[in-house]
PDB file of C-alpha atoms in Angstrom:
ATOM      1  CA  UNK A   1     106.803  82.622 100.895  1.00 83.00           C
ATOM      2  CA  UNK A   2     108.058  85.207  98.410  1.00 86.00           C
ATOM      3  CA  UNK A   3     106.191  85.533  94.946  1.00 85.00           C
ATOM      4  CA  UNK A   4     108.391  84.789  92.162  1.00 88.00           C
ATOM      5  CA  UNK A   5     109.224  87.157  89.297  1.00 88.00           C
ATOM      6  CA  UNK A   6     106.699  85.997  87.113  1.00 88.00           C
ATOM      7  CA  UNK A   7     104.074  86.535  89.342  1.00 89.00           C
ATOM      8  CA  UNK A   8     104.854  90.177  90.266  1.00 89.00           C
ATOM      9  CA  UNK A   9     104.957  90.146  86.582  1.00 87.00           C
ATOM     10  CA  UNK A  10     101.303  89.662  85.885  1.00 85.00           C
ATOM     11  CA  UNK A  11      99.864  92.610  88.449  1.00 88.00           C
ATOM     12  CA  UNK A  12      98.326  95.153  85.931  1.00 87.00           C
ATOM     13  CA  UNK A  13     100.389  98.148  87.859  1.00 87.00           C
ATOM     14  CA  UNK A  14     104.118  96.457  87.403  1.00 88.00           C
ATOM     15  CA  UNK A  15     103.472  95.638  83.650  1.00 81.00           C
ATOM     16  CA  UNK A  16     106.365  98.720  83.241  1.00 81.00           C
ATOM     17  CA  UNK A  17     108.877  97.443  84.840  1.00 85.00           C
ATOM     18  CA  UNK A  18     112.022  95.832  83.784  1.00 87.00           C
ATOM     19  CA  UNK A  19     113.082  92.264  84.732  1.00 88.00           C
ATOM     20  CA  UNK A  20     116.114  94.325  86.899  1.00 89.00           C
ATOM     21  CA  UNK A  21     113.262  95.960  88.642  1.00 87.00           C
ATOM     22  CA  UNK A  22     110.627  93.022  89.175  1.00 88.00           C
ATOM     23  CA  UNK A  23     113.429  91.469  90.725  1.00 88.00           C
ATOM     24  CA  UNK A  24     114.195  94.048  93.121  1.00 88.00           C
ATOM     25  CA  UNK A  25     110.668  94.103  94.039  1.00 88.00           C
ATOM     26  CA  UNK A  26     109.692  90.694  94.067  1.00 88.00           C
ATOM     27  CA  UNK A  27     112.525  90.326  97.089  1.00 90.00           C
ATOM     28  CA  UNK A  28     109.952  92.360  99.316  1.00 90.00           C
ATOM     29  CA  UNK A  29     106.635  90.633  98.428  1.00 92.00           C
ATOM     30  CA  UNK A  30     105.028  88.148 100.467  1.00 93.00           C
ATOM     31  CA  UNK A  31     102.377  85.259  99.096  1.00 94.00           C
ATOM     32  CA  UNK A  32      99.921  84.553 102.149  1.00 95.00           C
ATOM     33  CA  UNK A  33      97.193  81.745 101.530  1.00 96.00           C
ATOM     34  CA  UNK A  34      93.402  82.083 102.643  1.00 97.00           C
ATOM     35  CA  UNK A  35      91.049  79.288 102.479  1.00 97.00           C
ATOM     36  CA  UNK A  36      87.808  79.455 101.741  1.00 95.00           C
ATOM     37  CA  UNK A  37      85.864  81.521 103.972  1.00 95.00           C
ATOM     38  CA  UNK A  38      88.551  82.596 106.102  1.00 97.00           C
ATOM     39  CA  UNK A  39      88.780  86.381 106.728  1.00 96.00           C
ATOM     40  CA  UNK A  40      91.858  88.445 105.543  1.00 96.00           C
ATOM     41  CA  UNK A  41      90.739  91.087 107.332  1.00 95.00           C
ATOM     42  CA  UNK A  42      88.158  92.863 109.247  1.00 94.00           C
ATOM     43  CA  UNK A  43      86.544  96.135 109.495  1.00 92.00           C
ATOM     44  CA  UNK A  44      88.658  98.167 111.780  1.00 92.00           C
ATOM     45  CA  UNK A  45      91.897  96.330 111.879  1.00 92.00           C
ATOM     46  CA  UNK A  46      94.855  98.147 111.842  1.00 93.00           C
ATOM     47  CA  UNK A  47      96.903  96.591 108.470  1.00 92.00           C
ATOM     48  CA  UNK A  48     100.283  96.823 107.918  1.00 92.00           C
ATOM     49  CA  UNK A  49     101.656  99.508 105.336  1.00 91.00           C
ATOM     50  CA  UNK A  50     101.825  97.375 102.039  1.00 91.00           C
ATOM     51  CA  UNK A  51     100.202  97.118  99.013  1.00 91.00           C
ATOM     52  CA  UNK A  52      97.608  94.331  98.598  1.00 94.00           C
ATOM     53  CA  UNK A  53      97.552  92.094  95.554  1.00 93.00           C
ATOM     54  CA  UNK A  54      94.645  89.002  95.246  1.00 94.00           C
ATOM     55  CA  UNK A  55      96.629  86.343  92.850  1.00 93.00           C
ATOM     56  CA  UNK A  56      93.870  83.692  92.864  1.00 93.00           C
ATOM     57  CA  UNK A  57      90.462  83.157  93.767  1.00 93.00           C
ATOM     58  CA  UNK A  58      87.878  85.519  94.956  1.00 92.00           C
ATOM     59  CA  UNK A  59      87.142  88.560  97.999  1.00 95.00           C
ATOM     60  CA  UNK A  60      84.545  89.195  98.858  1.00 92.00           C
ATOM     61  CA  UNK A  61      84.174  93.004 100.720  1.00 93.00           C
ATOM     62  CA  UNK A  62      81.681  94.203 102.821  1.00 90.00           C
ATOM     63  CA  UNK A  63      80.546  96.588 105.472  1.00 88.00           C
ATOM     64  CA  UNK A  64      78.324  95.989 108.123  1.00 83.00           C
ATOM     65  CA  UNK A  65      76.283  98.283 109.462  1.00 75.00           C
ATOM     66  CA  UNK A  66      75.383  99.245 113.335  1.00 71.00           C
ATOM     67  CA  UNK A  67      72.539  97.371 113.197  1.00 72.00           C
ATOM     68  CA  UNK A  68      73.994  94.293 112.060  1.00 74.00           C
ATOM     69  CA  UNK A  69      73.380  94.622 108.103  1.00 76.00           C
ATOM     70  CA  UNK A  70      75.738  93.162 106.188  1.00 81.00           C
ATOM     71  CA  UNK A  71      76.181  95.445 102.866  1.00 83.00           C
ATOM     72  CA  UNK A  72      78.813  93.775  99.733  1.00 85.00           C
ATOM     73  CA  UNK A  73      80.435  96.454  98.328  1.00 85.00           C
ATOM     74  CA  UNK A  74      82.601  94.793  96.044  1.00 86.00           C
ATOM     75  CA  UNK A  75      83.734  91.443  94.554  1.00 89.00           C
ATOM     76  CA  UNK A  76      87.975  91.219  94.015  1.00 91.00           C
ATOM     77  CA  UNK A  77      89.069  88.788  91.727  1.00 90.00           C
ATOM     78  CA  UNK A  78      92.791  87.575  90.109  1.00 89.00           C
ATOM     79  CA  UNK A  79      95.166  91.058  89.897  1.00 89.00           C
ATOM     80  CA  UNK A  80      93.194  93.250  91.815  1.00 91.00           C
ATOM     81  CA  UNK A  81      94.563  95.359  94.407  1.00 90.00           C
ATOM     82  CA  UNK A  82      92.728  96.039  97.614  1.00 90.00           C
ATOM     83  CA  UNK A  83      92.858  97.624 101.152  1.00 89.00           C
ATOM     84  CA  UNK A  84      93.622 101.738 100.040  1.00 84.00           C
ATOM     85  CA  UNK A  85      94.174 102.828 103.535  1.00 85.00           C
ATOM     86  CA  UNK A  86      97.495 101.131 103.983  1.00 84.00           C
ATOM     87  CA  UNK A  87      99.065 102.669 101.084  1.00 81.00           C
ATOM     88  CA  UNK A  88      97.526 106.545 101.286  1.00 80.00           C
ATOM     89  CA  UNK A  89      95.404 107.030 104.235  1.00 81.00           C
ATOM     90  CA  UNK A  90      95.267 106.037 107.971  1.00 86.00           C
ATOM     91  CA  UNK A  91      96.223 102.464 108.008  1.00 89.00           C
ATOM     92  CA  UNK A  92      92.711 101.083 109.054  1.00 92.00           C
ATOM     93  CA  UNK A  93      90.869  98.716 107.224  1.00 92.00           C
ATOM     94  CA  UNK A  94      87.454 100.426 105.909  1.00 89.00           C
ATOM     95  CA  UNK A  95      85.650  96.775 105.198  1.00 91.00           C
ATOM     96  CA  UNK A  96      86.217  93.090 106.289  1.00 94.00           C
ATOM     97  CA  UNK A  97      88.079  91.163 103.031  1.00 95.00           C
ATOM     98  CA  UNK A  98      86.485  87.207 103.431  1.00 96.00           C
ATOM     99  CA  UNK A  99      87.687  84.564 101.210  1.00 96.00           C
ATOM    100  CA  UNK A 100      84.924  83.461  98.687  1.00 92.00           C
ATOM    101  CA  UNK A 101      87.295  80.675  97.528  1.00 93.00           C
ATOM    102  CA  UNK A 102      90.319  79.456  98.334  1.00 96.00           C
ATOM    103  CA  UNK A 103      92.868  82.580  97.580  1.00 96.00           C
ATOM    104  CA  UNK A 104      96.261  83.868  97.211  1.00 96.00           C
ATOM    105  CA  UNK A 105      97.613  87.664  98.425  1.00 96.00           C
ATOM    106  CA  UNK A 106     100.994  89.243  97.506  1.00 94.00           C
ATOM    107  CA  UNK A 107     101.873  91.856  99.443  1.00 94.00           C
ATOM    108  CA  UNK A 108     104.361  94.397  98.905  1.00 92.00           C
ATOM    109  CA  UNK A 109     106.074  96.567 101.470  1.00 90.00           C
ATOM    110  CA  UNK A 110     105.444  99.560 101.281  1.00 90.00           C
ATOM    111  CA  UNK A 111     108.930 101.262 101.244  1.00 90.00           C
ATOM    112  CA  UNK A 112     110.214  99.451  99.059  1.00 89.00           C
ATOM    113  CA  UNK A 113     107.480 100.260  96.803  1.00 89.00           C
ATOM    114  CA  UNK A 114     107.708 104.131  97.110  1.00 89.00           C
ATOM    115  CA  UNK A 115     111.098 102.932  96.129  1.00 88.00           C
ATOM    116  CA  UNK A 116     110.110 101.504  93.052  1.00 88.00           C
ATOM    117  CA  UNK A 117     107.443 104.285  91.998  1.00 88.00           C
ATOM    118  CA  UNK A 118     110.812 106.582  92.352  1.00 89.00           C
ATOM    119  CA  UNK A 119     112.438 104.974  89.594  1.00 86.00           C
ATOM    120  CA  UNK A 120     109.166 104.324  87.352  1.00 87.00           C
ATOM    121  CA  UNK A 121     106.397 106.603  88.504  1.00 89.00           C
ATOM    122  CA  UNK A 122     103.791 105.618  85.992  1.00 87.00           C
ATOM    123  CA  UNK A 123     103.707 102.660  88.671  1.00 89.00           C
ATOM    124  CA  UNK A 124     101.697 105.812  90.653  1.00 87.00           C
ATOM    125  CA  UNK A 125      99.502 106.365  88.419  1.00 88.00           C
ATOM    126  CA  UNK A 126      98.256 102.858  87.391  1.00 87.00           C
ATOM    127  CA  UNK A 127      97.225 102.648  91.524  1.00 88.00           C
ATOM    128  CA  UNK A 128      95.700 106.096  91.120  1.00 86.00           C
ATOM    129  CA  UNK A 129      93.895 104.532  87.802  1.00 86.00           C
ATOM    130  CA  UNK A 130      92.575 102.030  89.599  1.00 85.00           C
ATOM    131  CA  UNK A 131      91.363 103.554  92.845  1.00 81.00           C
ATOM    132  CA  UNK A 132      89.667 106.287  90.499  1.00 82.00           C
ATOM    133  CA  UNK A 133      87.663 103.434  88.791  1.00 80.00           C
ATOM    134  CA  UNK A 134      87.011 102.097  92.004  1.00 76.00           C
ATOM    135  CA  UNK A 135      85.655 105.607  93.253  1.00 77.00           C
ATOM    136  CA  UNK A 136      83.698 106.200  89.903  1.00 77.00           C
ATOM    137  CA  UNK A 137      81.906 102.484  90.754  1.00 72.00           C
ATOM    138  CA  UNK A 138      81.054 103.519  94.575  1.00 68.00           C
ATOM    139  CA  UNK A 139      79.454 107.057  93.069  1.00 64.00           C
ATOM    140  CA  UNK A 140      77.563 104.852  90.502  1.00 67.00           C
ATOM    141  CA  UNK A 141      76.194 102.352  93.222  1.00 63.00           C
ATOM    142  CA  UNK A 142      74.878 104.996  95.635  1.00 63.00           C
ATOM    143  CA  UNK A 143      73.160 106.829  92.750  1.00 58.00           C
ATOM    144  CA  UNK A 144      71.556 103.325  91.627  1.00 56.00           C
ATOM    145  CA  UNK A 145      70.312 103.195  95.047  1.00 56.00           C
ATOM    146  CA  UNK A 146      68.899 106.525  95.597  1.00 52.00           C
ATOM    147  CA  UNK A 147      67.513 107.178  92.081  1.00 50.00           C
ATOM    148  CA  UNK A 148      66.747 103.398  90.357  1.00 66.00           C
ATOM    149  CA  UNK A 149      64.548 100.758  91.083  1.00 85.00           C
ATOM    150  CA  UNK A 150      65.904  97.729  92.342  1.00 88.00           C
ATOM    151  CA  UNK A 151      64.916  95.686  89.028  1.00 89.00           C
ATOM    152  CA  UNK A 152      67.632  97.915  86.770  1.00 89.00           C
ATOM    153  CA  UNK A 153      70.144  97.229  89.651  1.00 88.00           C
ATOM    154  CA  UNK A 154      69.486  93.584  89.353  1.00 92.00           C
ATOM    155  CA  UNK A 155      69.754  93.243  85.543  1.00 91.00           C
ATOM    156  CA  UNK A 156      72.857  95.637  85.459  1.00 89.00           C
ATOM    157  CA  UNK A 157      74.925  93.465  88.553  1.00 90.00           C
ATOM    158  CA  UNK A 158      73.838  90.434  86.133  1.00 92.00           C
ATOM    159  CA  UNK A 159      75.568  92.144  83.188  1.00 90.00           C
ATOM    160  CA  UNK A 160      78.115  93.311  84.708  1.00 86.00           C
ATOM    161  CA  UNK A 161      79.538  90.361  85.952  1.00 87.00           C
ATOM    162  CA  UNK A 162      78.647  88.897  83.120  1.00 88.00           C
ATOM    163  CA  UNK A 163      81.153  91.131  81.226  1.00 85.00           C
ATOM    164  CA  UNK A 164      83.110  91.483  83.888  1.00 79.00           C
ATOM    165  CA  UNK A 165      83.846  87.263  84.716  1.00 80.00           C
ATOM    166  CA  UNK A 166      83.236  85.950  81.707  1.00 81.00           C
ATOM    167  CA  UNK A 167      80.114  83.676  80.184  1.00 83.00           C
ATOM    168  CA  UNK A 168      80.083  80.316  78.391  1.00 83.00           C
ATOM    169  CA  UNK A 169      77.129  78.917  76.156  1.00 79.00           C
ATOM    170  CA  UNK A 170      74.816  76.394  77.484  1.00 72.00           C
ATOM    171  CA  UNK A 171      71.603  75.562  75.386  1.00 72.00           C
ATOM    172  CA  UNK A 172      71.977  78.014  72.884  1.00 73.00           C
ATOM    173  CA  UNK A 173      72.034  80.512  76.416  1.00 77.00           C
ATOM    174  CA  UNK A 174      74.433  82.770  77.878  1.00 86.00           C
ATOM    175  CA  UNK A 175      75.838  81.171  81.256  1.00 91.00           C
ATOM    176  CA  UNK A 176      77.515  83.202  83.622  1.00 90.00           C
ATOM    177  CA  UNK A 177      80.954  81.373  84.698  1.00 87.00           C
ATOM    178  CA  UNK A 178      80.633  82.504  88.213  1.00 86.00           C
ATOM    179  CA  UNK A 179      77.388  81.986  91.170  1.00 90.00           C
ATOM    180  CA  UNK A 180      75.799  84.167  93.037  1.00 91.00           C
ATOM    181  CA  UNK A 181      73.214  82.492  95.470  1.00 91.00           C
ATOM    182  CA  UNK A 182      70.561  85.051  96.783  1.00 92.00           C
ATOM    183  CA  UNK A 183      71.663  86.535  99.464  1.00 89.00           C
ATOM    184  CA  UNK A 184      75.040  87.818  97.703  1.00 89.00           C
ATOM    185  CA  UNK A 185      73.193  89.494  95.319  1.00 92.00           C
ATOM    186  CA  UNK A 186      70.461  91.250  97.578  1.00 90.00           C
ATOM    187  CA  UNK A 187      73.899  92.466 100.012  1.00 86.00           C
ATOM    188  CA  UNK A 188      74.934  93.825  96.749  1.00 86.00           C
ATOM    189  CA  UNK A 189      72.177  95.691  95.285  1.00 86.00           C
ATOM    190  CA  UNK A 190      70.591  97.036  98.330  1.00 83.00           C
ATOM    191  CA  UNK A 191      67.397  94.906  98.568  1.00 86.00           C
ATOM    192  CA  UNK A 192      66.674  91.897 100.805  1.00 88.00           C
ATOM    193  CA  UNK A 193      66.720  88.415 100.617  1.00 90.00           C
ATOM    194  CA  UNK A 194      62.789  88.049  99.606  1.00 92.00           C
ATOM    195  CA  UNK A 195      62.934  91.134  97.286  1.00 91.00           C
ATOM    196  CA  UNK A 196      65.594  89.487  95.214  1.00 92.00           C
ATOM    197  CA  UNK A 197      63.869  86.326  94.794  1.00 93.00           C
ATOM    198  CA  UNK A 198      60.868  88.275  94.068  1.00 93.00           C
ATOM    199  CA  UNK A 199      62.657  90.253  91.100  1.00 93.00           C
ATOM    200  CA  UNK A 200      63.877  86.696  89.410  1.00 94.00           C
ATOM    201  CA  UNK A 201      60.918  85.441  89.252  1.00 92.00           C
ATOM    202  CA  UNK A 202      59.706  88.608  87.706  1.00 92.00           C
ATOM    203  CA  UNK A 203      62.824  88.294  85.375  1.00 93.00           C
ATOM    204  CA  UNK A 204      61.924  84.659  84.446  1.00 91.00           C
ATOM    205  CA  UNK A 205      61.008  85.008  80.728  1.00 91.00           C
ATOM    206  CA  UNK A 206      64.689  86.762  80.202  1.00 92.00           C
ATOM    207  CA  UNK A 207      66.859  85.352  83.060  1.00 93.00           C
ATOM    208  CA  UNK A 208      66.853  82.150  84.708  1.00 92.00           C
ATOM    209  CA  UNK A 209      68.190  81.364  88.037  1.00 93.00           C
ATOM    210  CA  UNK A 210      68.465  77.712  89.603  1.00 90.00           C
ATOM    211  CA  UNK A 211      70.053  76.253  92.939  1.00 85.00           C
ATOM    212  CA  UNK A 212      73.560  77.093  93.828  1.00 86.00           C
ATOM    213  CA  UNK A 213      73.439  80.385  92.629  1.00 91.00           C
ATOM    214  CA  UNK A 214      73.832  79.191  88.629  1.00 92.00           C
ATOM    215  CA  UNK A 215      72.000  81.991  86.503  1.00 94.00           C
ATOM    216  CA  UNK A 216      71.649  81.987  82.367  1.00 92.00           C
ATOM    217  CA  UNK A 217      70.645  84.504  80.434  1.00 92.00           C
ATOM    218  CA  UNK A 218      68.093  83.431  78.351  1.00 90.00           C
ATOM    219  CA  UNK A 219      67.320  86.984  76.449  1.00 90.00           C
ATOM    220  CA  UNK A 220      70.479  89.354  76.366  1.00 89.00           C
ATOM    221  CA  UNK A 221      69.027  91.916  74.363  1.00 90.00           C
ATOM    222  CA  UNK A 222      65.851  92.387  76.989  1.00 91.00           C
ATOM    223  CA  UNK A 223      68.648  92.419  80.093  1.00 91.00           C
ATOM    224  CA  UNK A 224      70.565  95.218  78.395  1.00 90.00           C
ATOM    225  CA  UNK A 225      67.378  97.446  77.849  1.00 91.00           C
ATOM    226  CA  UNK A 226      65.891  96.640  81.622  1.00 90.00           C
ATOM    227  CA  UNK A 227      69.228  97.580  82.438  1.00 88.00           C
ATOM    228  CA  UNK A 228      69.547 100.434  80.635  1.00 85.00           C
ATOM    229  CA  UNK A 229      66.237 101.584  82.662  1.00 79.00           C
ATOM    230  CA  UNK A 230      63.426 100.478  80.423  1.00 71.00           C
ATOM    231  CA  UNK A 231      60.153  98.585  81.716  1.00 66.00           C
ATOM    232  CA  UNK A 232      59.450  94.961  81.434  1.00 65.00           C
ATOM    233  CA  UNK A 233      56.749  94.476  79.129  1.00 56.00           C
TER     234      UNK A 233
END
């Protein structure tokens, strides 16, 4: 089905455009639903030539290597964009997209978005904004893993999502709104399965992590400094 106006409204890269123009748009956009674990696409596929758009729930990314390693590279969320290659490169996807929750993409034909950045081209530079952040992030990542230990990558994936997703209070403690069991976080930060249940428990007296992935922050001061690199006393 087609998205409505309001919701080609509420991508960050269309927050220029008139209602004349979201309604031009919005008659070449597609919503496509994705339930929960289902893959959007895989590593290798040739995708169509549109722009990619997550409206609700979660992506997960990842790459898996020769071997068989499974590697996350990224977590989308609501308004994020995804899959680069089918706007401004060869048209093949460069990681398999699964569905962490049940999800909703817009996509957005291509042409008719060239036609769009025509009339409005800060449209163009909002997608180069964003794939810039996203290249800044990947530079950052494989510099954590050459150069830190795998404790500051921990504590800064905890704060970042934690910034990032949002927190509520729970016991006078800083709960982060979304889970990540185990073996998300070691795919993320480089490390396996044992190591990251190794580096919790090492946490403990700052960070506490229970079943299903739930983790509070018990001492935010002491995850910002092991973050920023210093040593656990």
């Amino acid at each position: 089905m087609k998205a409505s106006v309001e919701q080609v409204a509420k991508i960050g890269i269309f927050a220029s455009l008139s209602r004349t123009e979201l309604e031009r748009l919005q008659e070449h956009t597609v919503i496509c639903s994705y339930r929960q674990g289902e893959v959007v696409m895989y590593e290798g596929d040739r995708i169509p030539e549109k722009l990619y758009t997550l409206l609700s729930g979660s992506l997960r990314v990842a790459k898996t290597a020769a071997a068989g390693k499974e590697t996350i590279l990224r977590t989308l969320f609501q308004g994020d964009i995804f899959a680069a290659p089918a706007l401004l490169g060869n048209g093949i996807a460069p990681a398999t997209v699964t569905a962490e929750t049940d999800v909703e993409v817009l996509t957005t034909e291509r042409e008719f978005l060239l036609a769009a950045i025509r009339e409005n081209p800060e449209i163009a530079l909002r997608i180069l904004a964003v794939f810039n952040q996203r290249l800044q992030q990947l530079h950052e990542t494989v510099h954590g893993l050459v150069s830190e230990r795998a404790i500051v990558r921990l504590a800064r994936f905890i704060h970042y999502f934690a910034v990032e997703q949002g927190t509520k209070m729970a016991n006078n403690s800083v709960c982060l709104e979304k889970h990540f069991p185990y073996y998300q976080i070691a795919r993320s930060i480089g490390i396996t399965y044992e190591e990251c249940v190794r580096l919790f428990k090492k946490l403990k007296p700052f960070v506490s992590y229970s079943r299903g992935g739930k983790i509070i922050v018990l001492d935010w001061k002491k995850l910002e400094d092991i973050a920023s690199g210093d040593e656990i006393d």
